[in-house]
Amino acid sequence: DLHSFPIRRSSDLGLGVTIAWDVTGGSSFAVIGSIIDGDKTEAKANTAKTSLLSDVWDTFSKTAINPGEFKFSIAYDPHFSEYQALAAELAHMNATAPNWQISFPDAGTGNGSGAKTETFLGHVVSLSREVKKNDFLVCDVGVQITGNAGLAIS
């Protein structure tokens, strides 16, 4: 898979954080091993204006939550099976959303909380390739989360 690229393949992001997916939407997760970087997810509640014309100040009520998009970067090689699977998912219309899993190791807080896992459904909605001089190729992956954003609440 690696040909002659000077790539250090790793499934770890940061302090042992991993990203895995099940393309069928199930729970048989495969860790994506060519991760280079991850980005934030931003779930955000929408609001609806509830003020009346006679009100001096606008008032709002919180409505449905937009679960946002999750972006991450992988080492790009068109021959990598991981890239091929992500590209196939991008091209697959009206498909069941893959199930994604982000696993965080025990942070060593001493409170016995252990590792945390966040899961969510999301469609691959973007792939982009970046070519850098004197560096390896990178592919940015965008996942539009659908439904519950899977944020760990406790």
Tab-separated table of N, CA and C in Angstrom:
chain	number	residue	atom	x	y	z
A	1	ASP	N	0.801	-1.211	0.000
A	1	ASP	CA	0.000	0.000	0.000
A	1	ASP	C	0.840	1.270	0.000
A	2	LEU	N	1.961	1.253	0.666
A	2	LEU	CA	2.679	2.507	0.875
A	2	LEU	C	3.604	2.908	-0.260
A	3	HIS	N	3.876	1.983	-1.189
A	3	HIS	CA	4.792	2.263	-2.285
A	3	HIS	C	6.085	2.838	-1.713
A	4	SER	N	6.548	3.964	-2.181
A	4	SER	CA	7.783	4.537	-1.651
A	4	SER	C	7.524	5.844	-0.921
A	5	PHE	N	6.274	6.099	-0.517
A	5	PHE	CA	5.954	7.330	0.195
A	5	PHE	C	6.535	7.297	1.604
A	6	PRO	N	7.125	8.413	2.050
A	6	PRO	CA	7.651	8.470	3.416
A	6	PRO	C	6.534	8.811	4.407
A	7	ILE	N	5.549	7.932	4.520
A	7	ILE	CA	4.386	8.207	5.363
A	7	ILE	C	4.457	7.331	6.606
A	8	ARG	N	4.244	7.955	7.743
A	8	ARG	CA	4.107	7.209	8.986
A	8	ARG	C	2.624	6.995	9.174
A	9	ARG	N	2.165	5.791	8.881
A	9	ARG	CA	0.732	5.503	9.013
A	9	ARG	C	0.409	5.275	10.468
A	10	SER	N	-0.610	5.933	10.912
A	10	SER	CA	-1.024	5.803	12.300
A	10	SER	C	-2.524	5.940	12.397
A	11	SER	N	-3.105	5.183	13.300
A	11	SER	CA	-4.542	5.324	13.514
A	11	SER	C	-4.812	6.246	14.692
A	12	ASP	N	-3.768	6.753	15.317
A	12	ASP	CA	-3.925	7.606	16.491
A	12	ASP	C	-3.964	9.073	16.112
A	13	LEU	N	-4.888	9.787	16.713
A	13	LEU	CA	-4.994	11.234	16.589
A	13	LEU	C	-4.735	11.790	17.969
A	14	GLY	N	-3.845	12.691	18.113
A	14	GLY	CA	-3.635	13.277	19.430
A	14	GLY	C	-3.240	12.233	20.448
A	15	LEU	N	-3.831	12.264	21.583
A	15	LEU	CA	-3.476	11.392	22.688
A	15	LEU	C	-4.135	10.021	22.577
A	16	GLY	N	-3.920	9.343	21.474
A	16	GLY	CA	-4.485	8.019	21.306
A	16	GLY	C	-5.923	7.999	20.828
A	17	VAL	N	-6.421	9.099	20.308
A	17	VAL	CA	-7.784	9.159	19.786
A	17	VAL	C	-7.814	8.455	18.433
A	18	THR	N	-8.829	7.638	18.210
A	18	THR	CA	-8.952	6.940	16.931
A	18	THR	C	-10.306	7.253	16.291
A	19	ILE	N	-10.343	7.142	14.958
A	19	ILE	CA	-11.570	7.305	14.187
A	19	ILE	C	-11.802	5.988	13.451
A	20	ALA	N	-13.032	5.476	13.581
A	20	ALA	CA	-13.390	4.237	12.895
A	20	ALA	C	-14.750	4.430	12.241
A	21	TRP	N	-15.076	3.565	11.285
A	21	TRP	CA	-16.377	3.651	10.640
A	21	TRP	C	-16.866	2.279	10.230
A	22	ASP	N	-18.179	2.166	10.077
A	22	ASP	CA	-18.825	0.997	9.503
A	22	ASP	C	-19.659	1.529	8.350
A	23	VAL	N	-19.222	1.257	7.151
A	23	VAL	CA	-19.851	1.825	5.961
A	23	VAL	C	-21.307	1.383	5.803
A	24	THR	N	-21.680	0.262	6.433
A	24	THR	CA	-23.049	-0.240	6.316
A	24	THR	C	-23.987	0.385	7.341
A	25	GLY	N	-23.460	1.221	8.245
A	25	GLY	CA	-24.276	1.826	9.283
A	25	GLY	C	-24.420	0.954	10.515
A	26	GLY	N	-23.712	-0.164	10.537
A	26	GLY	CA	-23.781	-1.101	11.659
A	26	GLY	C	-22.787	-0.762	12.759
A	27	SER	N	-22.329	-1.798	13.457
A	27	SER	CA	-21.415	-1.570	14.576
A	27	SER	C	-20.143	-2.401	14.474
A	28	SER	N	-19.783	-2.823	13.262
A	28	SER	CA	-18.520	-3.524	13.036
A	28	SER	C	-17.514	-2.497	12.521
A	29	PHE	N	-16.909	-1.762	13.454
A	29	PHE	CA	-16.079	-0.622	13.094
A	29	PHE	C	-14.689	-1.039	12.626
A	30	ALA	N	-14.207	-0.344	11.586
A	30	ALA	CA	-12.837	-0.511	11.097
A	30	ALA	C	-12.113	0.807	11.327
A	31	VAL	N	-10.998	0.753	12.041
A	31	VAL	CA	-10.224	1.959	12.324
A	31	VAL	C	-9.580	2.457	11.039
A	32	ILE	N	-9.685	3.754	10.794
A	32	ILE	CA	-9.034	4.366	9.634
A	32	ILE	C	-7.589	4.619	10.031
A	33	GLY	N	-6.664	3.938	9.364
A	33	GLY	CA	-5.272	3.926	9.802
A	33	GLY	C	-4.382	4.987	9.204
A	34	SER	N	-4.856	5.750	8.229
A	34	SER	CA	-3.985	6.728	7.577
A	34	SER	C	-4.322	8.153	8.002
A	35	ILE	N	-4.901	8.304	9.188
A	35	ILE	CA	-5.285	9.621	9.698
A	35	ILE	C	-4.046	10.483	9.921
A	36	ILE	N	-4.126	11.708	9.471
A	36	ILE	CA	-3.063	12.682	9.705
A	36	ILE	C	-3.506	13.704	10.733
A	37	ASP	N	-4.766	14.133	10.613
A	37	ASP	CA	-5.249	15.202	11.482
A	37	ASP	C	-6.767	15.126	11.562
A	38	GLY	N	-7.313	15.680	12.622
A	38	GLY	CA	-8.751	15.758	12.785
A	38	GLY	C	-9.149	17.196	13.044
A	39	ASP	N	-10.383	17.490	12.832
A	39	ASP	CA	-10.875	18.842	13.027
A	39	ASP	C	-12.051	18.786	13.983
A	40	LYS	N	-12.565	19.916	14.333
A	40	LYS	CA	-13.673	19.987	15.274
A	40	LYS	C	-14.996	19.640	14.614
A	41	THR	N	-15.934	19.212	15.445
A	41	THR	CA	-17.319	19.131	15.017
A	41	THR	C	-18.035	20.256	15.745
A	42	GLU	N	-19.026	20.788	15.128
A	42	GLU	CA	-19.724	21.901	15.759
A	42	GLU	C	-21.227	21.689	15.647
A	43	ALA	N	-21.778	21.006	16.659
A	43	ALA	CA	-23.232	20.886	16.734
A	43	ALA	C	-23.752	22.226	17.241
A	44	LYS	N	-24.801	22.701	16.607
A	44	LYS	CA	-25.301	24.024	16.964
A	44	LYS	C	-26.822	24.037	16.910
A	45	ALA	N	-27.426	24.510	17.982
A	45	ALA	CA	-28.885	24.615	18.017
A	45	ALA	C	-29.331	25.768	17.128
A	46	ASN	N	-30.373	25.515	16.361
A	46	ASN	CA	-31.004	26.576	15.581
A	46	ASN	C	-31.935	27.357	16.506
A	47	THR	N	-32.312	28.532	16.089
A	47	THR	CA	-33.239	29.334	16.878
A	47	THR	C	-34.349	29.867	15.981
A	48	ALA	N	-35.466	30.151	16.611
A	48	ALA	CA	-36.598	30.749	15.905
A	48	ALA	C	-36.961	32.045	16.614
A	49	LYS	N	-37.200	33.065	15.849
A	49	LYS	CA	-37.576	34.353	16.419
A	49	LYS	C	-38.996	34.260	16.974
A	50	THR	N	-39.148	34.647	18.231
A	50	THR	CA	-40.462	34.540	18.889
A	50	THR	C	-41.018	35.892	19.326
A	51	SER	N	-40.321	36.954	19.020
A	51	SER	CA	-40.784	38.276	19.460
A	51	SER	C	-41.954	38.762	18.596
A	52	LEU	N	-42.694	39.661	19.173
A	52	LEU	CA	-43.825	40.275	18.481
A	52	LEU	C	-43.406	41.614	17.892
A	53	LEU	N	-44.181	42.133	16.996
A	53	LEU	CA	-43.856	43.421	16.384
A	53	LEU	C	-43.776	44.539	17.421
A	54	SER	N	-44.549	44.447	18.480
A	54	SER	CA	-44.537	45.495	19.509
A	54	SER	C	-43.382	45.365	20.486
A	55	ASP	N	-42.623	44.245	20.462
A	55	ASP	CA	-41.492	44.057	21.383
A	55	ASP	C	-40.324	44.952	20.987
A	56	VAL	N	-39.680	45.534	21.990
A	56	VAL	CA	-38.495	46.366	21.750
A	56	VAL	C	-37.281	45.479	21.460
A	57	TRP	N	-37.186	44.369	22.163
A	57	TRP	CA	-36.060	43.445	22.002
A	57	TRP	C	-36.549	42.161	21.342
A	58	ASP	N	-35.735	41.612	20.443
A	58	ASP	CA	-36.059	40.330	19.838
A	58	ASP	C	-35.891	39.227	20.877
A	59	THR	N	-36.757	38.242	20.816
A	59	THR	CA	-36.625	37.058	21.651
A	59	THR	C	-36.536	35.842	20.737
A	60	PHE	N	-35.883	34.814	21.234
A	60	PHE	CA	-35.652	33.611	20.436
A	60	PHE	C	-35.928	32.372	21.263
A	61	SER	N	-36.276	31.320	20.590
A	61	SER	CA	-36.454	30.021	21.225
A	61	SER	C	-35.545	29.030	20.515
A	62	LYS	N	-34.945	28.158	21.282
A	62	LYS	CA	-34.065	27.146	20.700
A	62	LYS	C	-34.906	26.068	20.036
A	63	THR	N	-34.505	25.657	18.831
A	63	THR	CA	-35.232	24.635	18.083
A	63	THR	C	-34.300	23.450	17.818
A	64	ALA	N	-34.476	22.779	16.728
A	64	ALA	CA	-33.692	21.580	16.402
A	64	ALA	C	-32.195	21.885	16.331
A	65	ILE	N	-31.398	20.862	16.599
A	65	ILE	CA	-29.940	21.008	16.578
A	65	ILE	C	-29.403	20.534	15.233
A	66	ASN	N	-28.581	21.367	14.613
A	66	ASN	CA	-27.848	20.968	13.419
A	66	ASN	C	-26.603	20.240	13.925
A	67	PRO	N	-26.450	18.934	13.647
A	67	PRO	CA	-25.327	18.191	14.209
A	67	PRO	C	-23.969	18.575	13.633
A	68	GLY	N	-23.947	19.291	12.523
A	68	GLY	CA	-22.690	19.799	11.985
A	68	GLY	C	-21.959	18.827	11.081
A	69	GLU	N	-20.725	19.167	10.802
A	69	GLU	CA	-19.869	18.382	9.921
A	69	GLU	C	-18.576	18.062	10.653
A	70	PHE	N	-18.047	16.881	10.407
A	70	PHE	CA	-16.772	16.474	10.983
A	70	PHE	C	-15.778	16.362	9.839
A	71	LYS	N	-14.606	16.945	9.999
A	71	LYS	CA	-13.577	16.891	8.966
A	71	LYS	C	-12.314	16.280	9.536
A	72	PHE	N	-11.647	15.485	8.708
A	72	PHE	CA	-10.352	14.932	9.086
A	72	PHE	C	-9.509	14.749	7.833
A	73	SER	N	-8.225	14.554	8.016
A	73	SER	CA	-7.294	14.415	6.895
A	73	SER	C	-6.625	13.052	6.944
A	74	ILE	N	-6.469	12.460	5.766
A	74	ILE	CA	-5.758	11.196	5.651
A	74	ILE	C	-4.611	11.364	4.663
A	75	ALA	N	-3.622	10.470	4.759
A	75	ALA	CA	-2.576	10.425	3.747
A	75	ALA	C	-3.238	9.959	2.457
A	76	TYR	N	-2.965	10.643	1.363
A	76	TYR	CA	-3.639	10.334	0.106
A	76	TYR	C	-2.764	9.488	-0.799
A	77	ASP	N	-3.315	8.395	-1.225
A	77	ASP	CA	-2.767	7.573	-2.286
A	77	ASP	C	-3.991	6.929	-2.929
A	78	PRO	N	-4.207	7.127	-4.209
A	78	PRO	CA	-5.408	6.571	-4.831
A	78	PRO	C	-5.470	5.047	-4.737
A	79	HIS	N	-4.363	4.404	-4.370
A	79	HIS	CA	-4.338	2.954	-4.245
A	79	HIS	C	-4.699	2.471	-2.842
A	80	PHE	N	-4.728	3.371	-1.857
A	80	PHE	CA	-5.104	2.979	-0.489
A	80	PHE	C	-6.546	2.497	-0.491
A	81	SER	N	-6.791	1.363	0.122
A	81	SER	CA	-8.157	0.846	0.189
A	81	SER	C	-9.053	1.774	1.011
A	82	GLU	N	-8.491	2.451	2.011
A	82	GLU	CA	-9.286	3.389	2.808
A	82	GLU	C	-9.782	4.546	1.949
A	83	TYR	N	-8.913	5.115	1.129
A	83	TYR	CA	-9.323	6.207	0.243
A	83	TYR	C	-10.379	5.715	-0.746
A	84	GLN	N	-10.160	4.545	-1.323
A	84	GLN	CA	-11.120	4.010	-2.294
A	84	GLN	C	-12.493	3.822	-1.665
A	85	ALA	N	-12.540	3.342	-0.421
A	85	ALA	CA	-13.819	3.150	0.263
A	85	ALA	C	-14.495	4.494	0.546
A	86	LEU	N	-13.719	5.499	0.965
A	86	LEU	CA	-14.285	6.833	1.218
A	86	LEU	C	-14.805	7.450	-0.076
A	87	ALA	N	-14.051	7.295	-1.166
A	87	ALA	CA	-14.480	7.835	-2.461
A	87	ALA	C	-15.743	7.133	-2.956
A	88	ALA	N	-15.826	5.824	-2.747
A	88	ALA	CA	-17.032	5.085	-3.146
A	88	ALA	C	-18.239	5.569	-2.338
A	89	GLU	N	-18.028	5.841	-1.053
A	89	GLU	CA	-19.122	6.336	-0.210
A	89	GLU	C	-19.562	7.730	-0.653
A	90	LEU	N	-18.629	8.582	-1.056
A	90	LEU	CA	-18.970	9.911	-1.561
A	90	LEU	C	-19.876	9.793	-2.793
A	91	ALA	N	-19.582	8.845	-3.658
A	91	ALA	CA	-20.320	8.694	-4.910
A	91	ALA	C	-21.633	7.930	-4.744
A	92	HIS	N	-21.861	7.321	-3.594
A	92	HIS	CA	-23.054	6.499	-3.370
A	92	HIS	C	-24.223	7.379	-2.949
A	93	MET	N	-25.217	7.482	-3.809
A	93	MET	CA	-26.385	8.328	-3.547
A	93	MET	C	-27.468	7.546	-2.811
A	94	ASN	N	-28.256	8.239	-1.984
A	94	ASN	CA	-29.395	7.653	-1.271
A	94	ASN	C	-29.020	6.402	-0.484
A	95	ALA	N	-27.837	6.414	0.088
A	95	ALA	CA	-27.341	5.261	0.836
A	95	ALA	C	-27.605	5.436	2.324
A	96	THR	N	-27.582	4.327	3.042
A	96	THR	CA	-27.615	4.379	4.500
A	96	THR	C	-26.344	5.089	4.959
A	97	ALA	N	-26.477	5.979	5.914
A	97	ALA	CA	-25.304	6.720	6.410
A	97	ALA	C	-24.386	5.776	7.176
A	98	PRO	N	-23.088	5.838	6.917
A	98	PRO	CA	-22.140	5.049	7.702
A	98	PRO	C	-22.188	5.464	9.172
A	99	ASN	N	-21.849	4.526	10.032
A	99	ASN	CA	-21.758	4.792	11.461
A	99	ASN	C	-20.291	5.098	11.767
A	100	TRP	N	-20.044	6.195	12.460
A	100	TRP	CA	-18.691	6.641	12.788
A	100	TRP	C	-18.466	6.521	14.283
A	101	GLN	N	-17.225	6.279	14.661
A	101	GLN	CA	-16.885	6.143	16.070
A	101	GLN	C	-15.567	6.863	16.337
A	102	ILE	N	-15.597	7.759	17.310
A	102	ILE	CA	-14.377	8.423	17.769
A	102	ILE	C	-14.124	7.908	19.178
A	103	SER	N	-12.962	7.339	19.400
A	103	SER	CA	-12.626	6.766	20.706
A	103	SER	C	-11.531	7.592	21.363
A	104	PHE	N	-11.792	7.954	22.608
A	104	PHE	CA	-10.865	8.734	23.407
A	104	PHE	C	-10.335	7.843	24.528
A	105	PRO	N	-9.019	7.796	24.734
A	105	PRO	CA	-8.485	6.954	25.805
A	105	PRO	C	-8.780	7.553	27.176
A	106	ASP	N	-8.607	6.731	28.212
A	106	ASP	CA	-8.733	7.231	29.579
A	106	ASP	C	-7.687	8.324	29.751
A	107	ALA	N	-8.111	9.489	30.176
A	107	ALA	CA	-7.206	10.632	30.305
A	107	ALA	C	-6.369	10.573	31.576
A	108	GLY	N	-6.508	9.504	32.354
A	108	GLY	CA	-5.711	9.373	33.561
A	108	GLY	C	-6.134	10.318	34.658
A	109	THR	N	-7.424	10.608	34.717
A	109	THR	CA	-7.906	11.547	35.729
A	109	THR	C	-7.943	10.921	37.113
A	110	GLY	N	-7.845	9.590	37.167
A	110	GLY	CA	-7.855	8.929	38.456
A	110	GLY	C	-9.235	8.708	39.026
A	111	ASN	N	-10.272	9.139	38.315
A	111	ASN	CA	-11.627	8.967	38.838
A	111	ASN	C	-12.295	7.706	38.304
A	112	GLY	N	-11.535	6.889	37.569
A	112	GLY	CA	-12.064	5.626	37.071
A	112	GLY	C	-13.057	5.775	35.938
A	113	SER	N	-13.093	6.932	35.306
A	113	SER	CA	-14.080	7.150	34.252
A	113	SER	C	-13.787	6.326	33.004
A	114	GLY	N	-12.548	5.962	32.781
A	114	GLY	CA	-12.195	5.132	31.634
A	114	GLY	C	-12.276	5.867	30.322
A	115	ALA	N	-12.152	5.082	29.249
A	115	ALA	CA	-12.188	5.640	27.905
A	115	ALA	C	-13.612	6.047	27.537
A	116	LYS	N	-13.727	6.981	26.602
A	116	LYS	CA	-15.021	7.445	26.099
A	116	LYS	C	-15.096	7.148	24.606
A	117	THR	N	-16.283	6.815	24.165
A	117	THR	CA	-16.516	6.580	22.751
A	117	THR	C	-17.735	7.383	22.324
A	118	GLU	N	-17.614	8.084	21.209
A	118	GLU	CA	-18.725	8.833	20.633
A	118	GLU	C	-19.045	8.218	19.277
A	119	THR	N	-20.309	7.948	19.038
A	119	THR	CA	-20.711	7.401	17.744
A	119	THR	C	-21.781	8.296	17.131
A	120	PHE	N	-21.781	8.347	15.820
A	120	PHE	CA	-22.773	9.136	15.088
A	120	PHE	C	-22.874	8.616	13.670
A	121	LEU	N	-23.977	8.891	13.025
A	121	LEU	CA	-24.165	8.562	11.617
A	121	LEU	C	-23.790	9.778	10.781
A	122	GLY	N	-23.189	9.555	9.636
A	122	GLY	CA	-22.812	10.681	8.787
A	122	GLY	C	-22.434	10.248	7.386
A	123	HIS	N	-22.791	11.082	6.425
A	123	HIS	CA	-22.471	10.834	5.019
A	123	HIS	C	-21.150	11.503	4.644
A	124	VAL	N	-20.330	10.813	3.854
A	124	VAL	CA	-19.131	11.439	3.292
A	124	VAL	C	-19.618	12.424	2.239
A	125	VAL	N	-19.352	13.724	2.458
A	125	VAL	CA	-19.863	14.750	1.547
A	125	VAL	C	-18.760	15.500	0.809
A	126	SER	N	-17.509	15.287	1.204
A	126	SER	CA	-16.434	15.962	0.468
A	126	SER	C	-15.117	15.200	0.616
A	127	LEU	N	-14.367	15.220	-0.453
A	127	LEU	CA	-12.993	14.719	-0.489
A	127	LEU	C	-12.190	15.748	-1.271
A	128	SER	N	-11.064	16.142	-0.763
A	128	SER	CA	-10.214	17.073	-1.508
A	128	SER	C	-8.765	16.632	-1.367
A	129	ARG	N	-8.023	16.798	-2.420
A	129	ARG	CA	-6.605	16.419	-2.413
A	129	ARG	C	-5.754	17.672	-2.387
A	130	GLU	N	-4.681	17.590	-1.646
A	130	GLU	CA	-3.763	18.723	-1.556
A	130	GLU	C	-2.354	18.239	-1.869
A	131	VAL	N	-1.727	18.903	-2.806
A	131	VAL	CA	-0.366	18.568	-3.196
A	131	VAL	C	0.557	19.647	-2.644
A	132	LYS	N	1.553	19.218	-1.891
A	132	LYS	CA	2.499	20.161	-1.305
A	132	LYS	C	3.897	19.852	-1.827
A	133	LYS	N	4.670	20.876	-1.995
A	133	LYS	CA	6.037	20.695	-2.425
A	133	LYS	C	6.833	20.072	-1.287
A	134	ASN	N	7.605	19.050	-1.591
A	134	ASN	CA	8.455	18.361	-0.620
A	134	ASN	C	7.677	17.798	0.555
A	135	ASP	N	6.478	17.329	0.318
A	135	ASP	CA	5.667	16.740	1.377
A	135	ASP	C	4.764	15.698	0.734
A	136	PHE	N	4.125	14.880	1.534
A	136	PHE	CA	3.252	13.866	0.973
A	136	PHE	C	1.873	14.439	0.665
A	137	LEU	N	1.112	13.689	-0.076
A	137	LEU	CA	-0.218	14.116	-0.492
A	137	LEU	C	-1.212	13.906	0.641
A	138	VAL	N	-2.167	14.811	0.742
A	138	VAL	CA	-3.166	14.776	1.806
A	138	VAL	C	-4.554	14.824	1.179
A	139	CYS	N	-5.482	14.098	1.767
A	139	CYS	CA	-6.889	14.146	1.352
A	139	CYS	C	-7.709	14.564	2.566
A	140	ASP	N	-8.469	15.654	2.433
A	140	ASP	CA	-9.373	16.084	3.484
A	140	ASP	C	-10.724	15.428	3.245
A	141	VAL	N	-11.300	14.885	4.315
A	141	VAL	CA	-12.578	14.180	4.251
A	141	VAL	C	-13.601	14.969	5.058
A	142	GLY	N	-14.765	15.226	4.467
A	142	GLY	CA	-15.858	15.900	5.168
A	142	GLY	C	-17.016	14.950	5.370
A	143	VAL	N	-17.500	14.860	6.611
A	143	VAL	CA	-18.618	13.989	6.946
A	143	VAL	C	-19.751	14.851	7.490
A	144	GLN	N	-20.892	14.862	6.803
A	144	GLN	CA	-22.064	15.566	7.301
A	144	GLN	C	-22.782	14.651	8.274
A	145	ILE	N	-22.787	15.040	9.539
A	145	ILE	CA	-23.434	14.235	10.570
A	145	ILE	C	-24.944	14.344	10.386
A	146	THR	N	-25.634	13.235	10.570
A	146	THR	CA	-27.086	13.220	10.472
A	146	THR	C	-27.659	12.644	11.752
A	147	GLY	N	-28.624	13.353	12.325
A	147	GLY	CA	-29.207	12.908	13.592
A	147	GLY	C	-28.346	13.328	14.771
A	148	ASN	N	-28.354	12.518	15.816
A	148	ASN	CA	-27.622	12.815	17.033
A	148	ASN	C	-26.126	12.937	16.744
A	149	ALA	N	-25.517	14.011	17.189
A	149	ALA	CA	-24.098	14.262	16.924
A	149	ALA	C	-23.184	13.360	17.738
A	150	GLY	N	-23.720	12.600	18.677
A	150	GLY	CA	-22.921	11.648	19.428
A	150	GLY	C	-21.999	12.254	20.456
A	151	LEU	N	-22.212	13.506	20.810
A	151	LEU	CA	-21.324	14.165	21.771
A	151	LEU	C	-21.482	13.536	23.150
A	152	ALA	N	-20.359	13.194	23.768
A	152	ALA	CA	-20.391	12.597	25.109
A	152	ALA	C	-20.870	13.657	26.099
A	153	ILE	N	-21.959	13.366	26.783
A	153	ILE	CA	-22.520	14.332	27.726
A	153	ILE	C	-22.024	14.062	29.129
A	154	SER	N	-21.728	12.826	29.447
A	154	SER	CA	-21.210	12.526	30.786
A	154	SER	C	-20.062	11.557	30.692
